[in-house]
Amino acid sequence: MPIRLATSCSNCNNLSGGNTCTQHKIQVSERHTCDSFSMQEALKNNMNCGTCTRFNTSDCPHPQKASAEMLCSSWAPKAVA
Ligand code: SF4
Ligand code: SF4
């Protein structure tokens, strides 16, 4: 089962400083989302083996093909502290 980035406010283009949603003018958190969710470009365009938590591990289903330019349906985001 593929694991994907959450479509939550924390990954949304409309989140500004102070956890304020610029669309709805309210305070939000990573627990919220809405129909206006818009994935941040930096996250959308950064899905590849280099950002996959399975890269170079036994959990990668394509160890012979995995490279920084590749992506497969088993991609899983690395934990961010
Ligand atoms: S409430 Fe909707 S538009 Fe606002 S930050 Fe969250 S997901 Fe984005
Ligand atoms: S091949 Fe798939 S699972 Fe393996 S590192 Fe690349 S994206 Fe991750």
JSON list of N, CA, C and O in Angstrom, two decimals, residues 3-34:
[
{"chain": "A", "resi": 3, "resn": "ILE", "atom": "N", "xyz": [2.26, 4.87, 0.68]},
{"chain": "A", "resi": 3, "resn": "ILE", "atom": "CA", "xyz": [2.08, 5.88, 1.73]},
{"chain": "A", "resi": 3, "resn": "ILE", "atom": "C", "xyz": [2.34, 7.23, 1.09]},
{"chain": "A", "resi": 3, "resn": "ILE", "atom": "O", "xyz": [3.34, 7.41, 0.41]},
{"chain": "A", "resi": 4, "resn": "ARG", "atom": "N", "xyz": [1.44, 8.17, 1.27]},
{"chain": "A", "resi": 4, "resn": "ARG", "atom": "CA", "xyz": [1.55, 9.46, 0.61]},
{"chain": "A", "resi": 4, "resn": "ARG", "atom": "C", "xyz": [1.66, 10.59, 1.62]},
{"chain": "A", "resi": 4, "resn": "ARG", "atom": "O", "xyz": [1.36, 10.41, 2.79]},
{"chain": "A", "resi": 5, "resn": "LEU", "atom": "N", "xyz": [2.06, 11.74, 1.11]},
{"chain": "A", "resi": 5, "resn": "LEU", "atom": "CA", "xyz": [2.06, 12.93, 1.95]},
{"chain": "A", "resi": 5, "resn": "LEU", "atom": "C", "xyz": [0.62, 13.27, 2.32]},
{"chain": "A", "resi": 5, "resn": "LEU", "atom": "O", "xyz": [-0.29, 13.10, 1.51]},
{"chain": "A", "resi": 6, "resn": "ALA", "atom": "N", "xyz": [0.43, 13.75, 3.53]},
{"chain": "A", "resi": 6, "resn": "ALA", "atom": "CA", "xyz": [-0.90, 14.10, 3.98]},
{"chain": "A", "resi": 6, "resn": "ALA", "atom": "C", "xyz": [-1.41, 15.35, 3.27]},
{"chain": "A", "resi": 6, "resn": "ALA", "atom": "O", "xyz": [-0.65, 16.28, 3.02]},
{"chain": "A", "resi": 7, "resn": "THR", "atom": "N", "xyz": [-2.68, 15.34, 2.93]},
{"chain": "A", "resi": 7, "resn": "THR", "atom": "CA", "xyz": [-3.29, 16.54, 2.35]},
{"chain": "A", "resi": 7, "resn": "THR", "atom": "C", "xyz": [-3.82, 17.39, 3.49]},
{"chain": "A", "resi": 7, "resn": "THR", "atom": "O", "xyz": [-5.01, 17.70, 3.57]},
{"chain": "A", "resi": 8, "resn": "SER", "atom": "N", "xyz": [-2.93, 17.77, 4.38]},
{"chain": "A", "resi": 8, "resn": "SER", "atom": "CA", "xyz": [-3.32, 18.55, 5.55]},
{"chain": "A", "resi": 8, "resn": "SER", "atom": "C", "xyz": [-2.79, 19.98, 5.42]},
{"chain": "A", "resi": 8, "resn": "SER", "atom": "O", "xyz": [-1.95, 20.27, 4.56]},
{"chain": "A", "resi": 9, "resn": "CYS", "atom": "N", "xyz": [-3.26, 20.84, 6.30]},
{"chain": "A", "resi": 9, "resn": "CYS", "atom": "CA", "xyz": [-2.85, 22.25, 6.24]},
{"chain": "A", "resi": 9, "resn": "CYS", "atom": "C", "xyz": [-1.34, 22.41, 6.28]},
{"chain": "A", "resi": 9, "resn": "CYS", "atom": "O", "xyz": [-0.80, 23.34, 5.66]},
{"chain": "A", "resi": 10, "resn": "SER", "atom": "N", "xyz": [-0.63, 21.54, 6.95]},
{"chain": "A", "resi": 10, "resn": "SER", "atom": "CA", "xyz": [0.83, 21.70, 7.07]},
{"chain": "A", "resi": 10, "resn": "SER", "atom": "C", "xyz": [1.54, 21.57, 5.73]},
{"chain": "A", "resi": 10, "resn": "SER", "atom": "O", "xyz": [2.67, 22.04, 5.59]},
{"chain": "A", "resi": 11, "resn": "ASN", "atom": "N", "xyz": [0.91, 20.95, 4.74]},
{"chain": "A", "resi": 11, "resn": "ASN", "atom": "CA", "xyz": [1.51, 20.81, 3.41]},
{"chain": "A", "resi": 11, "resn": "ASN", "atom": "C", "xyz": [0.81, 21.68, 2.36]},
{"chain": "A", "resi": 11, "resn": "ASN", "atom": "O", "xyz": [1.00, 21.46, 1.16]},
{"chain": "A", "resi": 12, "resn": "CYS", "atom": "N", "xyz": [0.05, 22.63, 2.80]},
{"chain": "A", "resi": 12, "resn": "CYS", "atom": "CA", "xyz": [-0.79, 23.42, 1.88]},
{"chain": "A", "resi": 12, "resn": "CYS", "atom": "C", "xyz": [-0.15, 24.77, 1.55]},
{"chain": "A", "resi": 12, "resn": "CYS", "atom": "O", "xyz": [0.45, 25.43, 2.42]},
{"chain": "A", "resi": 13, "resn": "ASN", "atom": "N", "xyz": [-0.30, 25.19, 0.31]},
{"chain": "A", "resi": 13, "resn": "ASN", "atom": "CA", "xyz": [0.18, 26.49, -0.16]},
{"chain": "A", "resi": 13, "resn": "ASN", "atom": "C", "xyz": [-0.44, 27.65, 0.61]},
{"chain": "A", "resi": 13, "resn": "ASN", "atom": "O", "xyz": [0.14, 28.74, 0.69]},
{"chain": "A", "resi": 14, "resn": "ASN", "atom": "N", "xyz": [-1.62, 27.44, 1.13]},
{"chain": "A", "resi": 14, "resn": "ASN", "atom": "CA", "xyz": [-2.35, 28.54, 1.76]},
{"chain": "A", "resi": 14, "resn": "ASN", "atom": "C", "xyz": [-2.00, 28.76, 3.23]},
{"chain": "A", "resi": 14, "resn": "ASN", "atom": "O", "xyz": [-2.58, 29.63, 3.87]},
{"chain": "A", "resi": 15, "resn": "LEU", "atom": "N", "xyz": [-1.05, 27.98, 3.73]},
{"chain": "A", "resi": 15, "resn": "LEU", "atom": "CA", "xyz": [-0.64, 28.15, 5.13]},
{"chain": "A", "resi": 15, "resn": "LEU", "atom": "C", "xyz": [0.44, 29.23, 5.20]},
{"chain": "A", "resi": 15, "resn": "LEU", "atom": "O", "xyz": [1.43, 29.19, 4.48]},
{"chain": "A", "resi": 16, "resn": "SER", "atom": "N", "xyz": [0.24, 30.18, 6.09]},
{"chain": "A", "resi": 16, "resn": "SER", "atom": "CA", "xyz": [1.24, 31.23, 6.25]},
{"chain": "A", "resi": 16, "resn": "SER", "atom": "C", "xyz": [1.79, 31.18, 7.67]},
{"chain": "A", "resi": 16, "resn": "SER", "atom": "O", "xyz": [1.41, 30.32, 8.47]},
{"chain": "A", "resi": 17, "resn": "GLY", "atom": "N", "xyz": [2.65, 32.12, 8.00]},
{"chain": "A", "resi": 17, "resn": "GLY", "atom": "CA", "xyz": [3.25, 32.16, 9.33]},
{"chain": "A", "resi": 17, "resn": "GLY", "atom": "C", "xyz": [2.20, 32.21, 10.42]},
{"chain": "A", "resi": 17, "resn": "GLY", "atom": "O", "xyz": [1.10, 32.72, 10.22]},
{"chain": "A", "resi": 18, "resn": "GLY", "atom": "N", "xyz": [2.55, 31.66, 11.58]},
{"chain": "A", "resi": 18, "resn": "GLY", "atom": "CA", "xyz": [1.61, 31.65, 12.68]},
{"chain": "A", "resi": 18, "resn": "GLY", "atom": "C", "xyz": [0.47, 30.67, 12.49]},
{"chain": "A", "resi": 18, "resn": "GLY", "atom": "O", "xyz": [-0.56, 30.78, 13.13]},
{"chain": "A", "resi": 19, "resn": "ASN", "atom": "N", "xyz": [0.68, 29.70, 11.59]},
{"chain": "A", "resi": 19, "resn": "ASN", "atom": "CA", "xyz": [-0.34, 28.68, 11.31]},
{"chain": "A", "resi": 19, "resn": "ASN", "atom": "C", "xyz": [-1.67, 29.28, 10.90]},
{"chain": "A", "resi": 19, "resn": "ASN", "atom": "O", "xyz": [-2.74, 28.80, 11.28]},
{"chain": "A", "resi": 20, "resn": "THR", "atom": "N", "xyz": [-1.62, 30.35, 10.14]},
{"chain": "A", "resi": 20, "resn": "THR", "atom": "CA", "xyz": [-2.84, 30.99, 9.67]},
{"chain": "A", "resi": 20, "resn": "THR", "atom": "C", "xyz": [-3.13, 30.58, 8.24]},
{"chain": "A", "resi": 20, "resn": "THR", "atom": "O", "xyz": [-2.25, 30.59, 7.38]},
{"chain": "A", "resi": 21, "resn": "CYS", "atom": "N", "xyz": [-4.38, 30.21, 7.98]},
{"chain": "A", "resi": 21, "resn": "CYS", "atom": "CA", "xyz": [-4.82, 29.89, 6.62]},
{"chain": "A", "resi": 21, "resn": "CYS", "atom": "C", "xyz": [-5.18, 31.19, 5.92]},
{"chain": "A", "resi": 21, "resn": "CYS", "atom": "O", "xyz": [-6.07, 31.92, 6.38]},
{"chain": "A", "resi": 22, "resn": "THR", "atom": "N", "xyz": [-4.48, 31.50, 4.83]},
{"chain": "A", "resi": 22, "resn": "THR", "atom": "CA", "xyz": [-4.75, 32.75, 4.12]},
{"chain": "A", "resi": 22, "resn": "THR", "atom": "C", "xyz": [-6.06, 32.68, 3.34]},
{"chain": "A", "resi": 22, "resn": "THR", "atom": "O", "xyz": [-6.60, 33.71, 2.97]},
{"chain": "A", "resi": 23, "resn": "GLN", "atom": "N", "xyz": [-6.55, 31.49, 3.11]},
{"chain": "A", "resi": 23, "resn": "GLN", "atom": "CA", "xyz": [-7.82, 31.31, 2.38]},
{"chain": "A", "resi": 23, "resn": "GLN", "atom": "C", "xyz": [-9.01, 31.61, 3.28]},
{"chain": "A", "resi": 23, "resn": "GLN", "atom": "O", "xyz": [-9.94, 32.30, 2.89]},
{"chain": "A", "resi": 24, "resn": "HIS", "atom": "N", "xyz": [-8.96, 31.08, 4.51]},
{"chain": "A", "resi": 24, "resn": "HIS", "atom": "CA", "xyz": [-10.11, 31.20, 5.41]},
{"chain": "A", "resi": 24, "resn": "HIS", "atom": "C", "xyz": [-9.89, 32.17, 6.57]},
{"chain": "A", "resi": 24, "resn": "HIS", "atom": "O", "xyz": [-10.81, 32.40, 7.35]},
{"chain": "A", "resi": 25, "resn": "LYS", "atom": "N", "xyz": [-8.65, 32.70, 6.67]},
{"chain": "A", "resi": 25, "resn": "LYS", "atom": "CA", "xyz": [-8.34, 33.67, 7.72]},
{"chain": "A", "resi": 25, "resn": "LYS", "atom": "C", "xyz": [-8.60, 33.12, 9.11]},
{"chain": "A", "resi": 25, "resn": "LYS", "atom": "O", "xyz": [-9.18, 33.80, 9.97]},
{"chain": "A", "resi": 26, "resn": "ILE", "atom": "N", "xyz": [-8.19, 31.88, 9.33]},
{"chain": "A", "resi": 26, "resn": "ILE", "atom": "CA", "xyz": [-8.33, 31.28, 10.65]},
{"chain": "A", "resi": 26, "resn": "ILE", "atom": "C", "xyz": [-7.05, 30.52, 10.98]},
{"chain": "A", "resi": 26, "resn": "ILE", "atom": "O", "xyz": [-6.24, 30.23, 10.11]},
{"chain": "A", "resi": 27, "resn": "GLN", "atom": "N", "xyz": [-6.88, 30.19, 12.26]},
{"chain": "A", "resi": 27, "resn": "GLN", "atom": "CA", "xyz": [-5.75, 29.39, 12.71]},
{"chain": "A", "resi": 27, "resn": "GLN", "atom": "C", "xyz": [-6.06, 27.92, 12.43]},
{"chain": "A", "resi": 27, "resn": "GLN", "atom": "O", "xyz": [-7.17, 27.45, 12.69]},
{"chain": "A", "resi": 28, "resn": "VAL", "atom": "N", "xyz": [-5.08, 27.21, 11.88]},
{"chain": "A", "resi": 28, "resn": "VAL", "atom": "CA", "xyz": [-5.26, 25.79, 11.56]},
{"chain": "A", "resi": 28, "resn": "VAL", "atom": "C", "xyz": [-4.06, 25.02, 12.09]},
{"chain": "A", "resi": 28, "resn": "VAL", "atom": "O", "xyz": [-3.12, 25.60, 12.63]},
{"chain": "A", "resi": 29, "resn": "SER", "atom": "N", "xyz": [-4.08, 23.71, 11.92]},
{"chain": "A", "resi": 29, "resn": "SER", "atom": "CA", "xyz": [-2.96, 22.88, 12.35]},
{"chain": "A", "resi": 29, "resn": "SER", "atom": "C", "xyz": [-2.82, 21.72, 11.37]},
{"chain": "A", "resi": 29, "resn": "SER", "atom": "O", "xyz": [-3.60, 21.59, 10.42]},
{"chain": "A", "resi": 30, "resn": "GLU", "atom": "N", "xyz": [-1.83, 20.87, 11.62]},
{"chain": "A", "resi": 30, "resn": "GLU", "atom": "CA", "xyz": [-1.61, 19.72, 10.75]},
{"chain": "A", "resi": 30, "resn": "GLU", "atom": "C", "xyz": [-2.77, 18.72, 10.82]},
{"chain": "A", "resi": 30, "resn": "GLU", "atom": "O", "xyz": [-2.85, 17.81, 10.00]},
{"chain": "A", "resi": 31, "resn": "ARG", "atom": "N", "xyz": [-3.67, 18.91, 11.77]},
{"chain": "A", "resi": 31, "resn": "ARG", "atom": "CA", "xyz": [-4.82, 18.01, 11.89]},
{"chain": "A", "resi": 31, "resn": "ARG", "atom": "C", "xyz": [-5.98, 18.43, 10.99]},
{"chain": "A", "resi": 31, "resn": "ARG", "atom": "O", "xyz": [-6.98, 17.72, 10.89]},
{"chain": "A", "resi": 32, "resn": "HIS", "atom": "N", "xyz": [-5.84, 19.61, 10.34]},
{"chain": "A", "resi": 32, "resn": "HIS", "atom": "CA", "xyz": [-6.94, 20.11, 9.53]},
{"chain": "A", "resi": 32, "resn": "HIS", "atom": "C", "xyz": [-6.66, 20.01, 8.04]},
{"chain": "A", "resi": 32, "resn": "HIS", "atom": "O", "xyz": [-5.52, 19.94, 7.60]},
{"chain": "A", "resi": 33, "resn": "THR", "atom": "N", "xyz": [-7.72, 20.05, 7.26]},
{"chain": "A", "resi": 33, "resn": "THR", "atom": "CA", "xyz": [-7.65, 20.16, 5.81]},
{"chain": "A", "resi": 33, "resn": "THR", "atom": "C", "xyz": [-8.99, 20.69, 5.33]},
{"chain": "A", "resi": 33, "resn": "THR", "atom": "O", "xyz": [-9.93, 20.85, 6.12]},
{"chain": "A", "resi": 34, "resn": "CYS", "atom": "N", "xyz": [-9.08, 21.00, 4.04]},
{"chain": "A", "resi": 34, "resn": "CYS", "atom": "CA", "xyz": [-10.35, 21.45, 3.48]},
{"chain": "A", "resi": 34, "resn": "CYS", "atom": "C", "xyz": [-10.34, 21.23, 1.97]},
{"chain": "A", "resi": 34, "resn": "CYS", "atom": "O", "xyz": [-9.33, 20.80, 1.40]}
]
